[in-house]
mmCIF file of C-alpha atoms in Angstrom:
data_model
loop_
_atom_site.group_PDB
_atom_site.id
_atom_site.type_symbol
_atom_site.label_atom_id
_atom_site.label_comp_id
_atom_site.label_asym_id
_atom_site.label_seq_id
_atom_site.Cartn_x
_atom_site.Cartn_y
_atom_site.Cartn_z
ATOM 1 C CA MET A 123 11.727 -21.753 -16.577
ATOM 2 C CA SER A 124 11.706 -21.410 -13.274
ATOM 3 C CA ASP A 125 8.361 -20.865 -11.357
ATOM 4 C CA LYS A 126 8.950 -17.343 -9.729
ATOM 5 C CA LEU A 127 10.007 -16.581 -13.893
ATOM 6 C CA ARG A 128 6.576 -18.909 -15.095
ATOM 7 C CA ASN A 129 4.084 -17.074 -12.182
ATOM 8 C CA LEU A 130 5.932 -13.022 -13.151
ATOM 9 C CA ILE A 131 4.930 -13.581 -16.589
ATOM 10 C CA VAL A 132 1.301 -14.688 -15.563
ATOM 11 C CA ARG A 133 0.884 -11.733 -14.158
ATOM 12 C CA THR A 134 2.186 -9.261 -16.043
ATOM 13 C CA LEU A 135 -0.242 -10.918 -18.884
ATOM 14 C CA SER A 136 -3.382 -11.536 -16.650
ATOM 15 C CA GLY A 137 -2.589 -7.496 -15.732
ATOM 16 C CA ALA A 138 -2.272 -7.062 -19.203
ATOM 17 C CA VAL A 139 -5.993 -8.119 -20.175
ATOM 18 C CA LEU A 140 -7.507 -6.894 -17.017
ATOM 19 C CA LEU A 141 -5.900 -3.426 -18.001
ATOM 20 C CA ALA A 142 -7.797 -3.829 -21.060
ATOM 21 C CA ILE A 143 -10.467 -5.168 -20.353
ATOM 22 C CA VAL A 144 -11.325 -1.637 -17.264
ATOM 23 C CA VAL A 145 -10.141 0.860 -20.424
ATOM 24 C CA VAL A 146 -12.343 -0.683 -22.888
ATOM 25 C CA ALA A 147 -15.503 -0.892 -19.428
ATOM 26 C CA ALA A 148 -14.524 2.847 -19.731
ATOM 27 C CA TYR A 149 -15.045 4.120 -22.913
ATOM 28 C CA MET A 150 -17.731 1.854 -24.314
ATOM 29 C CA GLY A 151 -18.827 5.024 -21.901
ATOM 30 C CA TYR A 152 -21.471 5.341 -18.542
ATOM 31 C CA TRP A 153 -22.891 1.813 -19.456
ATOM 32 C CA GLY A 154 -19.137 -0.022 -19.896
ATOM 33 C CA PHE A 155 -17.775 1.286 -16.511
ATOM 34 C CA GLY A 156 -21.605 0.596 -15.157
ATOM 35 C CA THR A 157 -21.475 -3.039 -16.050
ATOM 36 C CA LEU A 158 -17.838 -2.922 -14.561
ATOM 37 C CA MET A 159 -18.444 -1.829 -11.371
ATOM 38 C CA LEU A 160 -21.439 -4.470 -11.562
ATOM 39 C CA LEU A 161 -19.923 -7.424 -12.119
ATOM 40 C CA ILE A 162 -16.851 -6.206 -9.663
ATOM 41 C CA THR A 163 -20.171 -6.350 -7.523
ATOM 42 C CA VAL A 164 -21.413 -9.584 -7.939
ATOM 43 C CA ILE A 165 -17.792 -11.493 -8.106
ATOM 44 C CA GLY A 166 -16.631 -9.781 -4.896
ATOM 45 C CA VAL A 167 -19.290 -10.201 -2.687
ATOM 46 C CA TRP A 168 -19.414 -14.258 -4.211
ATOM 47 C CA GLU A 169 -15.602 -14.745 -2.641
ATOM 48 C CA PHE A 170 -16.003 -12.309 0.039
ATOM 49 C CA TYR A 171 -19.032 -14.919 1.195
ATOM 50 C CA LYS A 172 -15.936 -18.031 0.192
ATOM 51 C CA LEU A 173 -13.855 -15.869 2.658
ATOM 52 C CA VAL A 174 -16.555 -16.090 5.682
ATOM 53 C CA ALA A 175 -17.360 -20.318 4.476
ATOM 54 C CA ALA A 176 -13.487 -20.856 5.236
ATOM 55 C CA LYS A 177 -14.393 -19.320 9.469
ATOM 56 C CA GLY A 178 -17.301 -21.865 9.554
ATOM 57 C CA VAL A 179 -19.600 -19.139 9.283
ATOM 58 C CA GLU A 180 -23.294 -19.956 7.354
ATOM 59 C CA PRO A 181 -24.408 -16.923 5.089
ATOM 60 C CA GLN A 182 -27.424 -16.697 3.213
ATOM 61 C CA ARG A 183 -24.727 -16.503 0.081
ATOM 62 C CA GLY A 184 -28.165 -16.507 -2.756
ATOM 63 C CA LEU A 185 -29.663 -13.501 -0.749
ATOM 64 C CA GLY A 186 -26.988 -11.368 -0.015
ATOM 65 C CA MET A 187 -26.005 -11.466 -3.714
ATOM 66 C CA LEU A 188 -29.531 -10.935 -4.799
ATOM 67 C CA ILE A 189 -29.862 -7.800 -2.652
ATOM 68 C CA SER A 190 -26.813 -7.090 -4.041
ATOM 69 C CA THR A 191 -26.935 -7.346 -6.986
ATOM 70 C CA ILE A 192 -30.643 -5.687 -7.275
ATOM 71 C CA TYR A 193 -29.365 -2.587 -5.757
ATOM 72 C CA VAL A 194 -26.604 -1.705 -7.394
ATOM 73 C CA LEU A 195 -28.257 -2.694 -10.837
ATOM 74 C CA GLY A 196 -30.842 -0.332 -10.150
ATOM 75 C CA CYS A 197 -28.035 2.628 -9.336
ATOM 76 C CA VAL A 198 -26.269 1.812 -12.655
ATOM 77 C CA ILE A 199 -29.819 1.923 -14.368
ATOM 78 C CA SER A 200 -30.688 5.885 -12.387
ATOM 79 C CA LEU A 201 -27.781 7.422 -12.534
ATOM 80 C CA GLY A 202 -27.595 6.213 -16.224
ATOM 81 C CA ALA A 203 -30.862 8.071 -16.222
ATOM 82 C CA TRP A 204 -29.241 11.036 -15.361
ATOM 83 C CA VAL A 205 -26.422 11.051 -17.644
ATOM 84 C CA ASN A 206 -28.321 10.495 -20.230
ATOM 85 C CA TYR A 207 -30.169 13.614 -19.478
ATOM 86 C CA VAL A 208 -26.825 15.872 -18.971
ATOM 87 C CA ASP A 209 -25.561 14.533 -22.298
ATOM 88 C CA ASN A 210 -28.503 15.594 -24.068
ATOM 89 C CA GLY A 211 -28.143 18.867 -22.805
ATOM 90 C CA LYS A 212 -31.369 19.325 -21.570
ATOM 91 C CA LEU A 213 -33.990 18.356 -18.636
ATOM 92 C CA ASP A 214 -35.074 15.111 -19.794
ATOM 93 C CA TRP A 215 -38.513 15.244 -17.523
ATOM 94 C CA VAL A 216 -39.258 10.872 -17.989
ATOM 95 C CA ALA A 217 -35.163 10.324 -17.098
ATOM 96 C CA LYS A 218 -34.811 12.691 -14.255
ATOM 97 C CA ALA A 219 -37.788 10.821 -12.971
ATOM 98 C CA VAL A 220 -36.073 6.884 -13.750
ATOM 99 C CA CYS A 221 -33.142 8.426 -11.529
ATOM 100 C CA GLU A 222 -35.384 9.454 -8.753
ATOM 101 C CA VAL A 223 -37.780 7.108 -8.527
ATOM 102 C CA GLY A 224 -34.750 4.305 -9.276
ATOM 103 C CA LEU A 225 -32.330 5.440 -6.561
ATOM 104 C CA VAL A 226 -35.325 5.080 -3.986
ATOM 105 C CA ALA A 227 -36.190 1.808 -4.973
ATOM 106 C CA SER A 228 -32.621 0.346 -4.831
ATOM 107 C CA PHE A 229 -32.587 2.476 -1.868
ATOM 108 C CA VAL A 230 -35.846 0.278 -0.726
ATOM 109 C CA VAL A 231 -35.274 -2.870 -1.824
ATOM 110 C CA LEU A 232 -31.530 -2.995 0.249
ATOM 111 C CA VAL A 233 -34.317 -2.052 2.966
ATOM 112 C CA VAL A 234 -36.510 -4.482 2.670
ATOM 113 C CA GLY A 235 -33.569 -6.839 1.701
ATOM 114 C CA ILE A 236 -31.479 -6.242 5.143
ATOM 115 C CA ALA A 237 -35.010 -7.084 6.900
ATOM 116 C CA LEU A 238 -35.669 -10.290 4.966
ATOM 117 C CA ILE A 239 -32.474 -11.367 5.868
ATOM 118 C CA PHE A 240 -33.086 -11.767 9.839
ATOM 119 C CA VAL A 241 -36.236 -13.188 8.924
ATOM 120 C CA ARG A 242 -35.631 -15.636 6.594
ATOM 121 C CA GLU A 243 -32.620 -16.964 9.263
ATOM 122 C CA VAL A 244 -35.081 -17.437 11.699
ATOM 123 C CA PHE A 245 -36.698 -20.302 9.650
ATOM 124 C CA LEU A 246 -33.141 -22.043 8.531
ATOM 125 C CA ALA A 247 -32.131 -23.207 12.085
ATOM 126 C CA LYS A 248 -28.548 -22.987 11.450
ATOM 127 C CA LYS A 249 -26.165 -23.037 14.600
ATOM 128 C CA THR A 250 -24.505 -19.855 14.180
ATOM 129 C CA PRO A 251 -27.390 -17.485 13.547
ATOM 130 C CA MET A 252 -26.254 -14.310 14.629
ATOM 131 C CA LEU A 253 -22.602 -14.358 12.866
ATOM 132 C CA ASN A 254 -24.863 -15.653 9.937
ATOM 133 C CA ILE A 255 -26.862 -13.063 9.869
ATOM 134 C CA ALA A 256 -23.745 -10.217 10.002
ATOM 135 C CA SER A 257 -21.311 -12.253 7.946
ATOM 136 C CA THR A 258 -24.929 -12.046 4.859
ATOM 137 C CA ILE A 259 -25.035 -8.038 5.240
ATOM 138 C CA MET A 260 -21.494 -7.547 6.466
ATOM 139 C CA GLY A 261 -21.235 -8.527 2.434
ATOM 140 C CA ILE A 262 -23.314 -6.173 1.063
ATOM 141 C CA PHE A 263 -22.442 -3.353 2.601
ATOM 142 C CA TYR A 264 -17.968 -3.719 2.810
ATOM 143 C CA VAL A 265 -18.922 -4.678 -1.345
ATOM 144 C CA ALA A 266 -21.867 -3.714 -2.988
ATOM 145 C CA VAL A 267 -22.705 -0.275 -1.347
ATOM 146 C CA PRO A 268 -18.881 0.909 -2.264
ATOM 147 C CA MET A 269 -19.526 0.156 -5.407
ATOM 148 C CA SER A 270 -23.243 2.483 -5.811
ATOM 149 C CA LEU A 271 -20.836 4.595 -4.087
ATOM 150 C CA MET A 272 -17.773 4.414 -6.297
ATOM 151 C CA LEU A 273 -20.963 4.696 -9.568
ATOM 152 C CA THR A 274 -20.716 8.884 -8.241
ATOM 153 C CA VAL A 275 -17.662 9.546 -8.089
ATOM 154 C CA PRO A 276 -16.426 9.885 -11.840
ATOM 155 C CA LEU A 277 -19.526 12.098 -12.469
ATOM 156 C CA MET A 278 -19.451 14.365 -9.152
ATOM 157 C CA LEU A 279 -15.624 14.980 -10.965
ATOM 158 C CA SER A 280 -17.452 15.654 -14.143
ATOM 159 C CA PRO A 281 -20.708 17.083 -14.142
ATOM 160 C CA LEU A 282 -20.749 17.786 -17.770
ATOM 161 C CA GLY A 283 -21.204 13.738 -18.438
ATOM 162 C CA TRP A 284 -19.327 10.552 -19.071
ATOM 163 C CA THR A 285 -15.912 10.741 -19.357
ATOM 164 C CA PRO A 286 -13.725 7.918 -19.936
ATOM 165 C CA LEU A 287 -10.283 9.782 -18.224
ATOM 166 C CA VAL A 288 -11.765 10.699 -15.044
ATOM 167 C CA PHE A 289 -12.421 6.934 -14.079
ATOM 168 C CA LEU A 290 -10.018 5.933 -15.516
ATOM 169 C CA PHE A 291 -6.917 8.706 -13.569
ATOM 170 C CA TYR A 292 -8.892 7.811 -10.567
ATOM 171 C CA LEU A 293 -7.633 3.932 -10.983
ATOM 172 C CA PHE A 294 -4.917 5.524 -12.009
ATOM 173 C CA ILE A 295 -4.055 7.172 -8.677
ATOM 174 C CA VAL A 296 -5.862 3.927 -6.106
ATOM 175 C CA TRP A 297 -3.085 1.788 -8.820
ATOM 176 C CA GLY A 298 -0.035 4.369 -8.628
ATOM 177 C CA ASN A 299 -0.109 4.695 -4.724
ATOM 178 C CA ASP A 300 -0.225 1.001 -4.791
ATOM 179 C CA VAL A 301 3.218 0.655 -6.757
ATOM 180 C CA PHE A 302 4.894 4.213 -5.376
ATOM 181 C CA ALA A 303 4.634 2.418 -2.256
ATOM 182 C CA TYR A 304 5.720 -0.921 -3.626
ATOM 183 C CA LEU A 305 8.088 0.876 -4.845
ATOM 184 C CA VAL A 306 9.798 3.016 -1.777
ATOM 185 C CA GLY A 307 9.265 0.211 -0.238
ATOM 186 C CA ILE A 308 11.247 -1.815 -1.166
ATOM 187 C CA THR A 309 14.313 0.470 -1.715
ATOM 188 C CA LEU A 310 13.637 2.694 1.660
ATOM 189 C CA GLY A 311 11.508 1.042 3.745
ATOM 190 C CA ARG A 312 12.910 0.252 7.676
ATOM 191 C CA HIS A 313 9.893 0.830 9.615
ATOM 192 C CA LYS A 314 6.670 -1.386 9.508
ATOM 193 C CA MET A 315 3.442 0.061 9.135
ATOM 194 C CA CYS A 316 1.218 -3.184 9.989
ATOM 195 C CA GLU A 317 3.988 -5.981 10.592
ATOM 196 C CA ARG A 318 0.836 -8.383 11.746
ATOM 197 C CA LEU A 319 -1.855 -8.316 8.909
ATOM 198 C CA SER A 320 1.003 -7.231 5.513
ATOM 199 C CA PRO A 321 4.484 -7.715 7.141
ATOM 200 C CA LYS A 322 5.846 -6.080 3.730
ATOM 201 C CA LYS A 323 4.059 -2.621 4.333
ATOM 202 C CA SER A 324 6.869 0.003 5.510
ATOM 203 C CA TRP A 325 5.972 3.180 6.549
ATOM 204 C CA GLU A 326 7.990 4.759 4.437
ATOM 205 C CA GLY A 327 5.645 3.145 1.466
ATOM 206 C CA PHE A 328 3.498 5.242 3.448
ATOM 207 C CA VAL A 329 4.804 7.927 1.882
ATOM 208 C CA GLY A 330 5.566 6.722 -1.305
ATOM 209 C CA GLY A 331 2.655 5.823 -1.791
ATOM 210 C CA VAL A 332 0.983 9.286 -0.757
ATOM 211 C CA ILE A 333 3.183 11.708 -2.659
ATOM 212 C CA GLY A 334 2.482 8.580 -5.765
ATOM 213 C CA ALA A 335 -1.416 8.966 -6.011
ATOM 214 C CA MET A 336 -0.612 13.378 -5.783
ATOM 215 C CA VAL A 337 1.603 12.620 -8.647
ATOM 216 C CA MET A 338 -0.555 10.739 -11.113
ATOM 217 C CA GLY A 339 -3.970 13.223 -9.502
ATOM 218 C CA ALA A 340 -1.770 16.031 -10.778
ATOM 219 C CA VAL A 341 -1.040 15.082 -13.800
ATOM 220 C CA GLY A 342 -5.125 13.505 -13.984
ATOM 221 C CA ALA A 343 -6.208 16.850 -13.209
ATOM 222 C CA VAL A 344 -3.580 18.768 -15.935
ATOM 223 C CA VAL A 345 -5.827 16.018 -18.631
ATOM 224 C CA VAL A 346 -9.655 16.010 -18.158
ATOM 225 C CA GLY A 347 -8.879 19.661 -16.849
ATOM 226 C CA GLY A 348 -10.189 19.021 -13.927
ATOM 227 C CA ASN A 349 -9.485 21.449 -10.721
ATOM 228 C CA LEU A 350 -5.825 21.038 -9.240
ATOM 229 C CA GLY A 351 -6.768 21.303 -5.178
ATOM 230 C CA VAL A 352 -9.970 18.764 -5.789
ATOM 231 C CA TRP A 353 -7.798 16.723 -7.564
ATOM 232 C CA LEU A 354 -4.921 16.390 -5.199
ATOM 233 C CA GLY A 355 -7.060 15.850 -1.916
ATOM 234 C CA LEU A 356 -9.077 13.991 -3.594
ATOM 235 C CA SER A 357 -5.472 11.341 -4.123
ATOM 236 C CA VAL A 358 -4.765 11.928 -0.335
ATOM 237 C CA VAL A 359 -8.177 10.948 0.540
ATOM 238 C CA VAL A 360 -7.740 8.053 -1.407
ATOM 239 C CA SER A 361 -4.824 7.067 -0.987
ATOM 240 C CA LEU A 362 -4.895 6.617 2.707
ATOM 241 C CA SER A 363 -8.689 5.058 2.236
ATOM 242 C CA SER A 364 -6.534 2.811 -0.663
ATOM 243 C CA VAL A 365 -4.150 1.618 2.930
ATOM 244 C CA VAL A 366 -6.574 0.832 5.019
ATOM 245 C CA GLY A 367 -9.228 -1.131 2.034
ATOM 246 C CA ASP A 368 -5.385 -3.779 1.252
ATOM 247 C CA LEU A 369 -5.350 -4.042 5.279
ATOM 248 C CA VAL A 370 -8.575 -4.867 5.526
ATOM 249 C CA GLU A 371 -8.793 -7.436 3.326
ATOM 250 C CA SER A 372 -5.416 -8.821 4.752
ATOM 251 C CA MET A 373 -7.194 -9.137 7.435
ATOM 252 C CA PHE A 374 -10.180 -10.785 6.689
ATOM 253 C CA LYS A 375 -7.843 -13.976 4.731
ATOM 254 C CA ARG A 376 -5.443 -14.076 7.694
ATOM 255 C CA ASP A 377 -8.326 -14.675 9.976
ATOM 256 C CA ALA A 378 -9.860 -16.832 6.456
ATOM 257 C CA GLY A 379 -6.679 -18.814 6.687
ATOM 258 C CA VAL A 380 -6.581 -18.099 2.639
ATOM 259 C CA LYS A 381 -3.349 -16.556 0.239
ATOM 260 C CA ASP A 382 -6.217 -15.424 -1.917
ATOM 261 C CA SER A 383 -10.071 -14.198 -1.382
ATOM 262 C CA GLY A 384 -10.306 -16.328 -4.873
ATOM 263 C CA ASN A 385 -8.139 -17.303 -8.523
ATOM 264 C CA ILE A 386 -9.792 -15.400 -11.249
ATOM 265 C CA LEU A 387 -7.587 -13.301 -12.253
ATOM 266 C CA PRO A 388 -3.886 -14.977 -12.340
ATOM 267 C CA GLY A 389 -1.104 -14.067 -10.530
ATOM 268 C CA HIS A 390 -3.344 -11.889 -8.632
ATOM 269 C CA GLY A 391 -5.848 -14.014 -6.768
ATOM 270 C CA GLY A 392 -9.621 -12.773 -6.797
ATOM 271 C CA ILE A 393 -11.229 -9.657 -7.548
ATOM 272 C CA LEU A 394 -11.365 -8.640 -4.104
ATOM 273 C CA ASP A 395 -7.471 -8.985 -3.970
ATOM 274 C CA ARG A 396 -7.063 -6.728 -7.600
ATOM 275 C CA PHE A 397 -9.517 -3.999 -5.867
ATOM 276 C CA ASP A 398 -9.812 -3.713 -2.081
ATOM 277 C CA ALA A 399 -8.293 -0.670 -2.433
ATOM 278 C CA LEU A 400 -10.894 0.754 -4.926
ATOM 279 C CA ILE A 401 -13.606 -0.866 -3.274
ATOM 280 C CA LEU A 402 -12.828 0.659 0.382
ATOM 281 C CA SER A 403 -12.114 3.887 -1.235
ATOM 282 C CA ALA A 404 -15.191 4.662 -2.720
ATOM 283 C CA PRO A 405 -17.099 5.671 0.171
ATOM 284 C CA PHE A 406 -14.403 8.441 1.936
ATOM 285 C CA ALA A 407 -14.145 9.900 -1.994
ATOM 286 C CA PHE A 408 -18.409 10.237 -2.386
ATOM 287 C CA ILE A 409 -18.113 12.128 1.122
ATOM 288 C CA TYR A 410 -15.011 14.368 -0.180
ATOM 289 C CA LEU A 411 -16.369 14.783 -3.390
ATOM 290 C CA LEU A 412 -19.460 15.562 -1.796
ATOM 291 C CA VAL A 413 -18.359 18.201 0.873
ATOM 292 C CA VAL A 414 -15.666 19.994 -1.269
ATOM 293 C CA VAL A 415 -17.214 20.362 -4.953
ATOM 294 C CA VAL A 416 -21.278 19.083 -5.086
ATOM 295 C CA VAL A 417 -22.654 21.477 -1.460
ATOM 296 C CA PRO A 418 -20.531 24.765 -2.806
ATOM 297 C CA ASN A 419 -22.453 24.114 -5.986
ATOM 298 C CA LEU A 420 -26.138 23.628 -4.650
#
């Protein structure tokens, strides 16, 4: 068996296992989804700090991961309380209080934690304190904060409670963009998009990716009974931000001089390699849904 065929088999099997994990997490309900987002956060932050360390910078890995974990865990629990009283069809004041107090507490943890990063660096006496502090905070805002926002996206798209297919179709939009961009790029790609960071990306592939994302968004709207206009708009937002997310992670890896962010997913690399588009798309999707779905219904 050739190495190329072996790598293809490993990549396919690894991808199938990853998809199965995502589907199972989604159908376990909100808590399964929340656990998945927390795992992506923990592993993703760790991988980011490894990339930074490859540059000779010394981020405060332990503290950065602790802040990220507590912050996202707090958001998971807080939003879980909201899902609980929505699913029960009544406003439980205890659940509402847990949701509101938990979100405020999570934000406080984030702010105080960032302040502690500065304080701790003073006593570490490292050679590059400015870079150490900046990279530690960047890991939190690059991975943990987007994942906390990702927790809200399926809930804004499904105001009546947790719906597994809403989250899955959001992922399918991200992956549909990636697959269509690749297929169109290898067949019609002529004009390079950003050859310095990703030599294989083309503008033709970019257009194909947007179309692919919109197709998946339209299918998602029909399947879950959502607003077609909202889902198509979301598809465009996710497609554009996903491309940027992929380029950003490529930039980080190129700067660090590594091929993959990790090796937890055989054939795919690390968590950041697989979920980079999801991570950076989350803030833009959150803002879009806040404007077109949440605010008009206040």
